[in-house]
């Protein structure tokens, strides 16, 4: 069970859409979309308008693939969505499988930092109090 699944269980949140949305906001939407839409922030490249348009379509595909609900395509849909609408169910399945694999992964306790993190998470501190020494 990963951190977000554990938090959902702790908070008694049983709606799988909520956990899916948390996972979307944790990595794909917050991190990868930023890099896809703005590669010039990470890499020393210049974007022209054509590349920016192409990257926006790729980013939108990625965003649509992470949605929990199925999207509806009709005449009023953006033309960029019509380009990849047949592939979205396959991408959605990949995202669900990826999140399923994350849920079943055990934390890597082989490295020193992983072991230390696991020890800190399992400490028996009272969560209601603020530790001034821990904040420093």
CSV table of C-alpha atoms in Angstrom, one decimal, residues 33-100:
chain,number,residue,atom,x,y,z
A,33,UNK,CA,2.6,18.0,-17.5
A,34,UNK,CA,4.8,20.9,-16.5
A,35,UNK,CA,7.8,19.4,-18.2
A,36,UNK,CA,5.9,18.4,-21.3
A,37,UNK,CA,4.4,21.9,-21.7
A,38,UNK,CA,7.5,23.8,-20.7
A,39,UNK,CA,10.6,21.8,-21.6
A,40,UNK,CA,12.6,25.1,-21.8
A,41,UNK,CA,12.4,25.2,-18.0
A,42,UNK,CA,14.4,21.9,-17.7
A,43,UNK,CA,16.3,21.8,-21.0
A,44,UNK,CA,18.2,24.5,-22.8
A,45,UNK,CA,15.8,24.6,-25.8
A,46,UNK,CA,13.7,27.3,-27.4
A,47,UNK,CA,10.1,26.6,-28.2
A,48,UNK,CA,8.5,28.0,-31.3
A,49,UNK,CA,4.8,28.1,-31.9
A,50,UNK,CA,4.6,24.8,-33.8
A,51,UNK,CA,6.4,22.9,-31.1
A,52,UNK,CA,4.4,24.5,-28.4
A,53,UNK,CA,1.1,23.5,-30.2
A,54,UNK,CA,2.4,19.9,-30.6
A,55,UNK,CA,3.4,19.7,-26.9
A,56,UNK,CA,0.1,21.1,-25.8
A,57,UNK,CA,-1.7,18.2,-27.7
A,58,UNK,CA,0.6,15.6,-26.1
A,59,UNK,CA,0.0,17.2,-22.7
A,60,UNK,CA,-3.7,17.2,-23.2
A,61,UNK,CA,-3.6,13.5,-24.2
A,62,UNK,CA,-1.7,12.8,-21.0
A,63,UNK,CA,-4.2,14.7,-18.9
A,64,UNK,CA,-7.2,12.9,-20.5
A,65,UNK,CA,-5.5,9.5,-20.0
A,66,UNK,CA,-5.3,10.2,-16.2
A,67,UNK,CA,-9.0,11.2,-15.8
A,68,UNK,CA,-11.0,8.6,-13.8
A,69,UNK,CA,-14.1,9.1,-15.8
A,70,UNK,CA,-14.4,8.4,-19.5
A,71,UNK,CA,-14.5,11.5,-21.6
A,72,UNK,CA,-17.2,12.1,-24.2
A,73,UNK,CA,-16.2,13.1,-27.7
A,74,UNK,CA,-18.7,14.9,-30.0
A,75,UNK,CA,-18.8,17.6,-32.7
A,76,UNK,CA,-18.0,20.3,-30.2
A,77,UNK,CA,-14.8,18.6,-28.9
A,78,UNK,CA,-11.5,20.2,-29.5
A,79,UNK,CA,-9.9,19.0,-32.7
A,80,UNK,CA,-6.7,18.0,-30.8
A,81,UNK,CA,-8.8,15.6,-28.7
A,82,UNK,CA,-10.2,14.1,-31.9
A,83,UNK,CA,-6.6,13.2,-32.9
A,84,UNK,CA,-6.1,10.7,-30.1
A,85,UNK,CA,-9.6,9.8,-28.9
A,86,UNK,CA,-9.3,6.1,-30.1
A,87,UNK,CA,-6.1,5.7,-28.1
A,88,UNK,CA,-7.3,7.1,-24.8
A,89,UNK,CA,-8.9,3.9,-23.5
A,90,UNK,CA,-5.6,2.1,-23.9
A,91,UNK,CA,-3.7,4.9,-22.2
A,92,UNK,CA,-6.3,4.9,-19.3
A,93,UNK,CA,-5.7,1.2,-18.8
A,94,UNK,CA,-2.0,1.8,-18.6
A,95,UNK,CA,-2.5,4.5,-16.0
A,96,UNK,CA,-4.8,2.2,-13.9
A,97,UNK,CA,-2.2,-0.6,-14.2
A,98,UNK,CA,0.6,1.8,-13.1
A,99,UNK,CA,-1.4,2.9,-10.1
A,100,UNK,CA,-2.2,-0.7,-9.3
